[in-house]
Each structure stands twice: as C-alpha cells, then as structure tokens.
Tab-separated table of C-alpha atoms in Angstrom:
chain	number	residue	atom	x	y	z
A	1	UNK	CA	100.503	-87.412	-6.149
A	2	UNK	CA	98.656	-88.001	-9.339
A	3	UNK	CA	99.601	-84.404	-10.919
A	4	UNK	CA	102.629	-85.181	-12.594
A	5	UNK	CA	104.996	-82.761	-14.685
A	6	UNK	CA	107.355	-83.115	-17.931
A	7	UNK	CA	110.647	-82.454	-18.119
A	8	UNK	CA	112.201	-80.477	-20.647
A	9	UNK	CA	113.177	-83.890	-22.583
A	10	UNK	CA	109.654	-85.327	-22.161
A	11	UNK	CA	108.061	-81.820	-23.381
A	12	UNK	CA	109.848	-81.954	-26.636
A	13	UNK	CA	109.406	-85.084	-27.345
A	14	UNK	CA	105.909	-85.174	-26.817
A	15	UNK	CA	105.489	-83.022	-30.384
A	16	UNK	CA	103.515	-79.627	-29.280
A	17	UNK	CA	103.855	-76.350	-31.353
A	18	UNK	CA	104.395	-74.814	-27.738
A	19	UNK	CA	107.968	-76.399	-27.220
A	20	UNK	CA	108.843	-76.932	-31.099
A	21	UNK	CA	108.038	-73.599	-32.055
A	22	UNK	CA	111.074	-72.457	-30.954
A	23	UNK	CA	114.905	-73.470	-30.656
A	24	UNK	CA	115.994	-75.434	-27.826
A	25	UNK	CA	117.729	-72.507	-25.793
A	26	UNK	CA	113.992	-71.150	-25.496
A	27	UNK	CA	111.740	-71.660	-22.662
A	28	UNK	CA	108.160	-71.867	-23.554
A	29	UNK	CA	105.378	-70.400	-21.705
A	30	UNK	CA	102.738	-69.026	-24.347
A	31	UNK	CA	99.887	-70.993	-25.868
A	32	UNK	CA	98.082	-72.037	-23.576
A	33	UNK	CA	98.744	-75.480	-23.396
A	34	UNK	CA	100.212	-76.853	-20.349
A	35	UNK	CA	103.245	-79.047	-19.158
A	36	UNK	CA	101.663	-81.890	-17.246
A	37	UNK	CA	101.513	-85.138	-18.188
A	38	UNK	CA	98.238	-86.674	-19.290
A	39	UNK	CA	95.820	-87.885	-16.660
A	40	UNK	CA	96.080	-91.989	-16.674
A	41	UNK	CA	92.297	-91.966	-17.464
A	42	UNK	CA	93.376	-89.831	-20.661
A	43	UNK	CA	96.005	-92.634	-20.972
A	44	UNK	CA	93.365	-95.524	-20.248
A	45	UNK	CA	90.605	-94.235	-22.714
A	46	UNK	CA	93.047	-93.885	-25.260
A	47	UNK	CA	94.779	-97.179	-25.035
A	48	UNK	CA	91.614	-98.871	-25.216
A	49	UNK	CA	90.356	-96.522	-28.182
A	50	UNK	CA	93.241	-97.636	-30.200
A	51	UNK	CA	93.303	-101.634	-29.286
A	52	UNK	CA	89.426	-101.092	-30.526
A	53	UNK	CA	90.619	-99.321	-34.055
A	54	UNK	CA	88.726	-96.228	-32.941
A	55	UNK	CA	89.838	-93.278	-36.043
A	56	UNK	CA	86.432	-93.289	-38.096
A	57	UNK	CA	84.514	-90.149	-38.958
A	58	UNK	CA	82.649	-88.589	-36.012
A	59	UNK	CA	79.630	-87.017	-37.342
A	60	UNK	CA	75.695	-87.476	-36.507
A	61	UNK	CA	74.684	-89.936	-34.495
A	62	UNK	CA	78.499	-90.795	-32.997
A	63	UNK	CA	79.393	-89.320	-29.926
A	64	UNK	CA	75.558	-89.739	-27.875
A	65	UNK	CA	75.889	-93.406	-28.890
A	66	UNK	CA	79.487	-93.344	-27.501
A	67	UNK	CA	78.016	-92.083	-24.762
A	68	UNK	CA	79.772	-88.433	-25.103
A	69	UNK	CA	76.864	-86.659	-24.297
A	70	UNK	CA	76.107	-88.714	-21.472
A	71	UNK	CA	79.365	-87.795	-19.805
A	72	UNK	CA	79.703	-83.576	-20.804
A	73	UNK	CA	76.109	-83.909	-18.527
A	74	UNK	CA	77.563	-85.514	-15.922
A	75	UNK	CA	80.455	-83.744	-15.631
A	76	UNK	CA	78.793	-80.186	-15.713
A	77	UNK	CA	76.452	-81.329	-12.801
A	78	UNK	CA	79.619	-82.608	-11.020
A	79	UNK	CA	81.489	-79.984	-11.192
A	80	UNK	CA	79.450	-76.947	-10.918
A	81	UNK	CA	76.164	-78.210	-10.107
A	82	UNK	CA	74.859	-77.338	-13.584
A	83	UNK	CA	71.959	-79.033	-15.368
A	84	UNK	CA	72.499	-80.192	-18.882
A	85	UNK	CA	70.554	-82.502	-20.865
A	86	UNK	CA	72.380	-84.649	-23.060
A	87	UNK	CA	70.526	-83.928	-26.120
A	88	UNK	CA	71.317	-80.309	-26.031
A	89	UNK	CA	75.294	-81.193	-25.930
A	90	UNK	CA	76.428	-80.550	-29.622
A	91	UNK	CA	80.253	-81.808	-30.819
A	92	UNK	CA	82.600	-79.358	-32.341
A	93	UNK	CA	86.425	-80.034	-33.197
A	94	UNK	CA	87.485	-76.554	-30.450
A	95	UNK	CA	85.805	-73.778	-28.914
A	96	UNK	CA	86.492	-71.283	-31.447
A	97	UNK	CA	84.957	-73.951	-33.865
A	98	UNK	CA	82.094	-73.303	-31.495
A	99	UNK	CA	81.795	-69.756	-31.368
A	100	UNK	CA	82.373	-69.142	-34.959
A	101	UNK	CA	79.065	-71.893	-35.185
A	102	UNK	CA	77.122	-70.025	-32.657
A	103	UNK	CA	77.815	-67.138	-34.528
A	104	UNK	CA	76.577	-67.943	-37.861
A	105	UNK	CA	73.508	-69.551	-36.812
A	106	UNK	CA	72.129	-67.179	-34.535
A	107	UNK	CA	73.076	-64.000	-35.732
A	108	UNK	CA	72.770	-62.466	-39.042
A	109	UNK	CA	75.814	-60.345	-40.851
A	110	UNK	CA	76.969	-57.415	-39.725
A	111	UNK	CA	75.341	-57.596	-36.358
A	112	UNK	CA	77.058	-56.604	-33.227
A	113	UNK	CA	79.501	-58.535	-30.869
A	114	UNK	CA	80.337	-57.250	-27.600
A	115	UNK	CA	83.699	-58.736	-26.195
A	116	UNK	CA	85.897	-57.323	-23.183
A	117	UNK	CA	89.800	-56.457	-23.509
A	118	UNK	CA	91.781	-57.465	-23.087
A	119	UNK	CA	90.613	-60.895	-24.488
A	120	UNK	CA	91.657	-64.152	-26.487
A	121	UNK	CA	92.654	-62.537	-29.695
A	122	UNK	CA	91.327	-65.599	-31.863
A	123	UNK	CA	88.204	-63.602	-30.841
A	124	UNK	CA	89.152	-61.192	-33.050
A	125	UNK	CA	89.432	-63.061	-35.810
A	126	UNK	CA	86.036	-64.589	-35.748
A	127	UNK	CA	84.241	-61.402	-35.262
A	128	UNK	CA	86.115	-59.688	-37.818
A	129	UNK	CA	86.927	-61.815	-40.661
A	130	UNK	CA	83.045	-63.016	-40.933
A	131	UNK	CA	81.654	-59.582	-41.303
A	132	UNK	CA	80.653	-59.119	-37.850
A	133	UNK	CA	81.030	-55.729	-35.789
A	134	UNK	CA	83.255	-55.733	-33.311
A	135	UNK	CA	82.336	-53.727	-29.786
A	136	UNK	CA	84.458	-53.542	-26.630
A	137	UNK	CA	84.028	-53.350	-23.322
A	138	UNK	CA	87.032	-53.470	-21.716
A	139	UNK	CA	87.994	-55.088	-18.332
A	140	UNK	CA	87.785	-52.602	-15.020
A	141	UNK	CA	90.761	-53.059	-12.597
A	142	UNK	CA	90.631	-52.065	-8.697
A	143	UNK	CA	93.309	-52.970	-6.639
A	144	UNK	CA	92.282	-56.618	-6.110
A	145	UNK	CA	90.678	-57.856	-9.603
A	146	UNK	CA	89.801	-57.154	-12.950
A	147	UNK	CA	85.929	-57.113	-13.423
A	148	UNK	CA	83.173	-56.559	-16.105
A	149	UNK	CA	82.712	-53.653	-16.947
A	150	UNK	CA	78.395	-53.478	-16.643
A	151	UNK	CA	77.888	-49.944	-17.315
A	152	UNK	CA	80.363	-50.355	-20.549
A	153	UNK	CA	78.463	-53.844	-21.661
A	154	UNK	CA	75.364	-52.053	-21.265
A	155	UNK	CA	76.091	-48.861	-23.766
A	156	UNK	CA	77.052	-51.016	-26.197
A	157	UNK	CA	73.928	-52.835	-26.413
A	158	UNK	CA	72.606	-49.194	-26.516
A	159	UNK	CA	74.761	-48.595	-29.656
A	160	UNK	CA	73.269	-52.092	-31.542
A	161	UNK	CA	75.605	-54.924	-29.893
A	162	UNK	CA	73.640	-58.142	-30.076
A	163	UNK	CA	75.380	-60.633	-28.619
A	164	UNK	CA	78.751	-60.917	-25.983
A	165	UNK	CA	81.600	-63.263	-25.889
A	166	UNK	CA	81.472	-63.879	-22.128
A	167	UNK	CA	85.368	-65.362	-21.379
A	168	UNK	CA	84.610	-66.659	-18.098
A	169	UNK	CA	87.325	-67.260	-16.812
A	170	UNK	CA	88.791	-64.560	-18.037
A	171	UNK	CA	91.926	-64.848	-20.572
A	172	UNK	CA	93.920	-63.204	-20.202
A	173	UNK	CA	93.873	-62.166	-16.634
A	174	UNK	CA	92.197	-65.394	-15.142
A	175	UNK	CA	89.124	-62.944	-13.797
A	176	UNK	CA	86.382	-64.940	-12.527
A	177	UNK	CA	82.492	-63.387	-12.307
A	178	UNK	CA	80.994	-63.252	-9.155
A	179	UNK	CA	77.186	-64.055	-9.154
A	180	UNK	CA	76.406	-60.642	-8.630
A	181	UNK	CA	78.045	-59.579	-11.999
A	182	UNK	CA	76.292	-62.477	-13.743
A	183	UNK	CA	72.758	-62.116	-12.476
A	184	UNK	CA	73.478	-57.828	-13.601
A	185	UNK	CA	75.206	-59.226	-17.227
A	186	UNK	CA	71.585	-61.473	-17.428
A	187	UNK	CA	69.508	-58.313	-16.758
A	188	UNK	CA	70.866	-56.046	-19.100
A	189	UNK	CA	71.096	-58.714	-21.911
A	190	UNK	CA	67.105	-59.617	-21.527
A	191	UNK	CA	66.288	-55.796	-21.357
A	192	UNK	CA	68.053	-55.835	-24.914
A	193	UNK	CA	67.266	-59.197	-26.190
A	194	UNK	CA	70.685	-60.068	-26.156
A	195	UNK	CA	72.796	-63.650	-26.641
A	196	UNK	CA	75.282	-64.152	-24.407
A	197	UNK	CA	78.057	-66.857	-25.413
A	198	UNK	CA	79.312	-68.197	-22.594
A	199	UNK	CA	83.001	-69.670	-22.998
A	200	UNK	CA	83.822	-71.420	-19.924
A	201	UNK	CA	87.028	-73.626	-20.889
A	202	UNK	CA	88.798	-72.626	-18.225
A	203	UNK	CA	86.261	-73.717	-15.345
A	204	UNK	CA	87.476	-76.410	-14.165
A	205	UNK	CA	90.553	-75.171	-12.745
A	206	UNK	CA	89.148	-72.281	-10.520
A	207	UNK	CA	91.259	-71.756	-7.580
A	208	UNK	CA	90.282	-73.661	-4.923
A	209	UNK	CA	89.847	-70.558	-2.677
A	210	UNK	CA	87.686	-69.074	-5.314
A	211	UNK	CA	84.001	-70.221	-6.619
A	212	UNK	CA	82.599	-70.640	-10.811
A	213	UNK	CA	78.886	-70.057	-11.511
A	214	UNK	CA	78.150	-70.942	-14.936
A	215	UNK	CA	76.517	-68.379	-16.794
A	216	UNK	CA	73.390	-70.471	-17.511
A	217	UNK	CA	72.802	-71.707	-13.307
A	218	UNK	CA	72.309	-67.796	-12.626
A	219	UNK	CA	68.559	-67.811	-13.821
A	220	UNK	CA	65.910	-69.205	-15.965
A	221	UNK	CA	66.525	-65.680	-17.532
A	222	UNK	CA	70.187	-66.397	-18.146
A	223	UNK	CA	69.970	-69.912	-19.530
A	224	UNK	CA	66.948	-69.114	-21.578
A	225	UNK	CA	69.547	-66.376	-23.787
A	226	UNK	CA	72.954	-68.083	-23.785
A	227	UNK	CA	74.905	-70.900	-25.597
A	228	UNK	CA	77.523	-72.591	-23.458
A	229	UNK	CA	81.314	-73.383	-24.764
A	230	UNK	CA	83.553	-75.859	-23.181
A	231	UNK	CA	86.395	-78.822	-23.857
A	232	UNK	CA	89.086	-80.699	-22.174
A	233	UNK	CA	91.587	-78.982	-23.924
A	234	UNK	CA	92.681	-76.750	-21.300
A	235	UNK	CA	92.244	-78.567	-18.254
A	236	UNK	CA	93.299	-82.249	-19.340
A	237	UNK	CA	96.001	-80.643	-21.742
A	238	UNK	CA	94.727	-82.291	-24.671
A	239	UNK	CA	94.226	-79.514	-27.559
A	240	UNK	CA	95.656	-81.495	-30.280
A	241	UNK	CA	92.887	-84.229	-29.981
A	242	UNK	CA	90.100	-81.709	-31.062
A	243	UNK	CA	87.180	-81.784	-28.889
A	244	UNK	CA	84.802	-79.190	-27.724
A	245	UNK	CA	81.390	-78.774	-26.838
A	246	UNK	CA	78.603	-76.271	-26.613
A	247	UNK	CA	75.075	-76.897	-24.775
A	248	UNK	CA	72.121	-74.514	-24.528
A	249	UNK	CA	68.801	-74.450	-22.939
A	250	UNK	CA	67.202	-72.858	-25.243
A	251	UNK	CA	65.184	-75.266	-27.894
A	252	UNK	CA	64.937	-72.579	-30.298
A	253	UNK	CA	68.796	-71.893	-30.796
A	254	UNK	CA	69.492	-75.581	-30.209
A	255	UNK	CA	67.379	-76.272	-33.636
A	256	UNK	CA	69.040	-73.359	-35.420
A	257	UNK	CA	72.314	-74.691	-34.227
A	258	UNK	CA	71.775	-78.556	-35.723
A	259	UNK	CA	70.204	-76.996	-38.478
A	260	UNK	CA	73.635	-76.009	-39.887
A	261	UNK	CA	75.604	-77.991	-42.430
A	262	UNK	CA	77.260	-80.815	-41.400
A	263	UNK	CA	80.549	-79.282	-42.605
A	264	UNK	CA	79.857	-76.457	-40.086
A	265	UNK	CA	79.738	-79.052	-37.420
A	266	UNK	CA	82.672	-81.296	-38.528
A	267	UNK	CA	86.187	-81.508	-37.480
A	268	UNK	CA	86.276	-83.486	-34.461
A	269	UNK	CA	88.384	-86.131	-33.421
A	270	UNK	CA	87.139	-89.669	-32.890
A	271	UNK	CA	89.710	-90.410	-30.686
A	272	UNK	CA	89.079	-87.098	-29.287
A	273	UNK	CA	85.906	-88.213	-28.229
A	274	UNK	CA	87.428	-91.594	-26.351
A	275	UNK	CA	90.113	-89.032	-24.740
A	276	UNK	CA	86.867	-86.640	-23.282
A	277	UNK	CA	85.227	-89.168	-21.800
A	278	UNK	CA	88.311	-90.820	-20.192
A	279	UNK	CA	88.710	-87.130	-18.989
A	280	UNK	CA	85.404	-86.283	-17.529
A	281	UNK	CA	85.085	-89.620	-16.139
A	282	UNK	CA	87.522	-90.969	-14.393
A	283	UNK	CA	89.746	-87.497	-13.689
A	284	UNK	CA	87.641	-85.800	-10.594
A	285	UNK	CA	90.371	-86.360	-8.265
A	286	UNK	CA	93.575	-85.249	-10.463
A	287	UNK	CA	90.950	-82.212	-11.776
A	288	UNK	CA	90.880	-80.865	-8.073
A	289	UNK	CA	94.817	-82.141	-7.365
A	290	UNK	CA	95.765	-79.534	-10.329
A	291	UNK	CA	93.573	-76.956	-9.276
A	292	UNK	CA	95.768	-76.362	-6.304
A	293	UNK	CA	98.813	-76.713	-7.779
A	294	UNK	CA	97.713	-74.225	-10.533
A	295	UNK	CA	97.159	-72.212	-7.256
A	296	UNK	CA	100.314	-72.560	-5.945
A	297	UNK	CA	101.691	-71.568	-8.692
A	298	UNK	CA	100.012	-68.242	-9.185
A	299	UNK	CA	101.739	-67.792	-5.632
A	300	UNK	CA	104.987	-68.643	-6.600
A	301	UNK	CA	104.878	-66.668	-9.690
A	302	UNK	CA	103.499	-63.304	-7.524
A	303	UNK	CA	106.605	-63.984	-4.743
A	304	UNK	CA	109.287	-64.321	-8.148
A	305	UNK	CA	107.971	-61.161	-9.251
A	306	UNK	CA	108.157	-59.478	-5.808
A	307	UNK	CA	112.157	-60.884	-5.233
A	308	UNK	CA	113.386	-60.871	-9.142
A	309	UNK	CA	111.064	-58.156	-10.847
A	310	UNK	CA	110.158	-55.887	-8.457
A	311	UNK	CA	108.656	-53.293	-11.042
A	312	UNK	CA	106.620	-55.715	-12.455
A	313	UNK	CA	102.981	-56.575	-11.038
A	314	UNK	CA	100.144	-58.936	-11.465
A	315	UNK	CA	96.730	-59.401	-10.145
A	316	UNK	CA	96.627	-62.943	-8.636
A	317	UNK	CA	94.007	-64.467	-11.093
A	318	UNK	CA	91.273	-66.152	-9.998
A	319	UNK	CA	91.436	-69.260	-12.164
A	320	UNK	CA	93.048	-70.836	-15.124
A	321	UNK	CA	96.821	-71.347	-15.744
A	322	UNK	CA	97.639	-67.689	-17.379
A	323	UNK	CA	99.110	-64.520	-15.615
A	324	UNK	CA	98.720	-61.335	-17.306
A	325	UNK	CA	101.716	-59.657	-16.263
A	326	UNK	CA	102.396	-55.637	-16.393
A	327	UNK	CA	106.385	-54.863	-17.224
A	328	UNK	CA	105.330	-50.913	-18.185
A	329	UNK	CA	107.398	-50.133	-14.958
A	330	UNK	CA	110.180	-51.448	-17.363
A	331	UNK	CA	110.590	-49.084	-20.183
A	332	UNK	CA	113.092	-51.148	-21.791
A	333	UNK	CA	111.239	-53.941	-22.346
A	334	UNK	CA	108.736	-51.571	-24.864
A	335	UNK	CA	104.910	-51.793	-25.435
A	336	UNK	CA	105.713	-55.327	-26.177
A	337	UNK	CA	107.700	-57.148	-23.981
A	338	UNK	CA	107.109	-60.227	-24.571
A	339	UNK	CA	109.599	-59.076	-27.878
A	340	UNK	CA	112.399	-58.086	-25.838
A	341	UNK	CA	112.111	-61.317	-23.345
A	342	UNK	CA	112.111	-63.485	-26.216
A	343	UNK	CA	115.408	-61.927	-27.733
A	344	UNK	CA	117.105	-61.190	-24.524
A	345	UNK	CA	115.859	-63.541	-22.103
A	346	UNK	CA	115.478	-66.501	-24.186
A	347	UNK	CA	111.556	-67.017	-22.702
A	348	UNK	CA	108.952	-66.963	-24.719
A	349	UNK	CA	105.668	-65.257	-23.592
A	350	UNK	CA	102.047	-64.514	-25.153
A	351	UNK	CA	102.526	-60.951	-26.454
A	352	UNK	CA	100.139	-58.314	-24.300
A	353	UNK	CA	98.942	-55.755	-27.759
A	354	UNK	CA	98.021	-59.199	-29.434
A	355	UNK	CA	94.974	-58.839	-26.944
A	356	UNK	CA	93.807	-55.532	-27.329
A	357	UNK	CA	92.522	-53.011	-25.116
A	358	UNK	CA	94.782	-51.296	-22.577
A	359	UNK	CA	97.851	-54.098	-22.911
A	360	UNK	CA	100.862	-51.781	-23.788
A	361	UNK	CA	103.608	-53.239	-21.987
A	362	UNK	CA	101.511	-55.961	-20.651
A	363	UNK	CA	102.560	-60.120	-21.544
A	364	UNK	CA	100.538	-63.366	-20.754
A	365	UNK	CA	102.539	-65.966	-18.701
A	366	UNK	CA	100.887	-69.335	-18.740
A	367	UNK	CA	102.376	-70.485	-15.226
A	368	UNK	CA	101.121	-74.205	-15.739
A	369	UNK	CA	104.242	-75.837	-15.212
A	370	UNK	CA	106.229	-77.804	-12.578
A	371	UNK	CA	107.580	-75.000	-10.366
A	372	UNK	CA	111.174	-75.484	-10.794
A	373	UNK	CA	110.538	-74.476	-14.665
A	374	UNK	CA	108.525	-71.123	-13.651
A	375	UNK	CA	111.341	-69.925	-11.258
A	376	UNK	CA	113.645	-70.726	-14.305
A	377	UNK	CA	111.276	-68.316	-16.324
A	378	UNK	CA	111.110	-65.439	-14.291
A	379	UNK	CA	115.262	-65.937	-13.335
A	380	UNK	CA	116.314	-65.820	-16.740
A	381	UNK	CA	113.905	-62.683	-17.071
A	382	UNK	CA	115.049	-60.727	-14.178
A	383	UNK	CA	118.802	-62.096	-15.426
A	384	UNK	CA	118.133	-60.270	-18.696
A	385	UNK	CA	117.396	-57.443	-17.428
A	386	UNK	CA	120.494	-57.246	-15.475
C-alpha cells in the first residue's frame, strides 16, 4: 500500500486550519483538504529542495528553467491524454489566484459570468467583489447525477453572460461532464463568443469506474475559447505550498494573460514548485492507488447513510473527495445543518447555503479520510440525532 492515512495525533500535528480550526472534541471534515499523508515523492522533492536552500522568489523565468512547465505537460498528457505545450503553462500561487487572473485579463468590468449552483463559494467572491455580474445556472438532478444544465447555460449567454466557470469536477457534488455535455457546452459558447474557464483541480481523482475529458481535448473549437485551471493541491494534499497552474491554447489570451503585472502573477511558492514536480512525477501509481480508495469511500459513506441516516441521501459523485449530502428529510437539523452537527454532533461539515442555489438543508462532507474516521463521522451524526 502506498496510500497511507493520519491519525488524529499526526493530523494535528501536522498544522492545517482544517484540524486546528476547531477544539479537539471536533472532527473535521470541511475544507477540502484531505487526511493522507504526503506521497514520498512529495517527501523526496522536498527534502532535496531544502538540502539545496530552495525559498527564493519564483517569478519570470523560474519555474520553465526548473523544469515546472516541462512536467504540468507531461502530466496532462499522462493522465488524460491532453496536449499542452509548456510555454503556454503559466504559474499562479492557487486556482482562485488563477481565475481571478483570467478574469481580469480577458474580460472587461461589469461583464457577465456564468457559474452553476451549487458551486465553490470562493467563486462568489471573485465574481462579485471585482465588479463582475454574476449569472447562474444551476445544476439539474435525475435520479442518478447532477448535470449541466445546457438549456440554462445557454439563456444566460442570451441575457449578456460572457464567460463560465466550468467546475469540472463538480464541487460540490463531485459531478463529472460526459463528452456529450462538453462538445454541447463548446457549441453554445462559440455561437456566443464565449470563454469558458475550465477548473479541473479535481481531475485526477475521477473514480476509477468513471472517465474525465478535459474541456480543451473536446475540439479545436473548445480549446481555441477556454483557459485551463489546475494544481496539486487537491490531489497530493498540498494547499499550503501554493501552487497552481493555468494553460490555454489560445495565443491570443495567452499574451493578454503574461501581459499582466507581475504582482498579478505572484504569490507562488518556490518550494511549491519542487513539491509539484515531485508530485506529477514520480506519484502515477499512488495518484491511481487513491483514486480507488476515494472510491471506496464514497461507498462506505452511501452504506453509513443507508444503516445510520436513513433520511438522509446522496448522489454517489463521480469524482473528487466531497459528498454533498441532503439532511432536508431532517427538519431538525434546519436549512443549515452543518450548524446543528457542529453543535450537537461535534463534526464539522462545509455548510450547504454557503454554496448557493437550491442547498437548503444540504452540507458538503469531504469523505477523504481513512475509513475508520468517516464511520466515526457519520456515528457521531446519527448518535446526535438520537
């Protein structure tokens, strides 16, 4: 086994907001961050990043000489079969770093952008506090998924949208686009000259029975009109090293996007850097090891709902660690129940209104932790609730 998982001990130890946030009768699992320990080529690159005094600035001509670039390209061909030339990989400190940068050099104030509740609420934030205009097009649920809504995308780029945040996977509900929806999404955004902003963090751990298509392999069409987003913070569990990425095919937005400020571009960490490429590397096998156990635990978490929480329902997602979980059947808990769980239960949980849309009663469960933890989670829950 190469997947490996913290203890309690180990968790707090290790520093992160997600376990220090709270006091230690609390069981975390709400930022996304997970409890595994770090890949040992994380470990590796590191090491050998310190023993070389690696902790200068990280600007200009840094990471392609460090051979960054080099490995994002690599990697994306690797993993999803996706083209990228080097040159068009820009470094940003994280992905909302990346977005907000996309953002401001493509767009101009005020314009349009079309996202799809319920959705990472940093979103939000971005859109709104830099005079942007937010539009929604929020997620359609049948009995087996969540899915974009492509009649809903395409009235609001009737009504003046100009661009979409594409969260693919999906957060919160782990939704995953089939080609079909992609290669409709690129239609309607050429027909109205649309950028789509692909955010594709989550990739890499798509459930093994399930298959990602990057936005930008769907067409010439596609990749010709989008920006890409990505980092290891999600998948190698390394947020607090700062490292993200965007890429796009298109020359034109590639120039706008280096022809921003430098401060615009800054942030990044130098050892961050090390810690990527030790990542996308040397980590194939452990990527794919905690793809299925992400899997499995998706299952376990459905089959402690079904025993413990029998009113409560979610739809398996279809990659990433985070559940989006509906307690409505349990008035008690409120339109927030992540609230009540964290006073009751003593559990901490992403709170469902935080994301918008139709998320009354609805909480985020990031399930990427040893299993023994998770049935701890949904116990003390279902214990709560007497």
């Amino acid at each position: 086994m190469n997947v490996e998982w913290m203890t309690d001990e180990q968790c707090r130890a290790a520093g992160s907001m997600k376990w220090l946030a709270f006091d230690d009768d609390v069981i975390p699992a709400w930022v996304a961050e997970m409890d595994v320990v770090l890949p040992q080529g994380v470990k590796d690159a590191l090491h050998k990043a310190v023993e070389l005094n690696v902790a200068g600035y990280t600007g200009h001509a840094v990471p392609q000489k460090m051979g960054f670039n080099d490995s994002v390209a690599a990697w994306h061909h690797r993993r999803f079969g996706t083209e990228v030339d080097p040159d068009s990989v820009v470094l940003l400190p994280t992905v909302i770093a990346a977005l907000r940068l996309v953002l401001d050099a493509l767009l101009d104030p005020g314009d349009g952008v079309l996202v799809n509740t319920p959705v990472y609420f940093p979103f939000f934030t971005v859109i709104e506090e830099n005079n942007y205009t937010l539009f929604d097009a929020p997620m359609a649920k049948d009995a087996e998924r969540y899915r974009i809504d492509l009649q809903a995308v395409e009235a609001s780029f009737q009504e003046g949208a100009k661009a979409i945040i594409l969260c693919n996977p999906h957060n919160p509900t782990g939704s995953i686009a089939t080609r079909a929806e992609l290669e409709e999404l690129a239609r309607i955004a050429d027909t109205y000259n649309a950028l789509v902003i692909s955010d594709e963090v989550h990739a890499p751990l798509t459930a093994p029975s399930k298959q990602f298509i990057s936005y930008s392999d769907v067409s010439s069409m596609a990749a010709a009109h989008s920006v890409t987003i990505s980092s290891t913070s999600k998948t190698y569990n390394t947020p607090g090293l700062r490292n993200a990425w965007l890429f796009t095919h298109n020359t034109d937005y590639l120039d706008a996007l280096m022809g921003t400020s430098y401060e615009a571009r800054n942030g990044a960490s130098s050892l961050g850097i090390s810690a990527a490429i030790g990542a996308l590397d040397d980590c194939d096998d452990w990527t794919t090891e905690l793809a299925e156990e992400i899997e499995s635990r998706h299952d376990l978490l459905g089959s402690l709902l079904n025993k413990h929480l029998p009113k409560a329902s979610v739809v398996k997602p279809e990659g990433g660690f985070l559940a989006w979980v509906d307690f409505s059947a349990y008035p008690k808990l409120g339109d927030d129940p992540a609230k009540w769980i964290r006073t009751h239960a003593k559990v901490a949980l992403s709170s469902g209104p935080a994301f918008r849309g139709d998320s009354m009663g609805f909480a985020r469960i990031n399930v990427g932790t040893s299993a023994e933890r998770l049935t701890r989670i949904v116990l003390r829950i279902a214990d709560a609730l007497g």
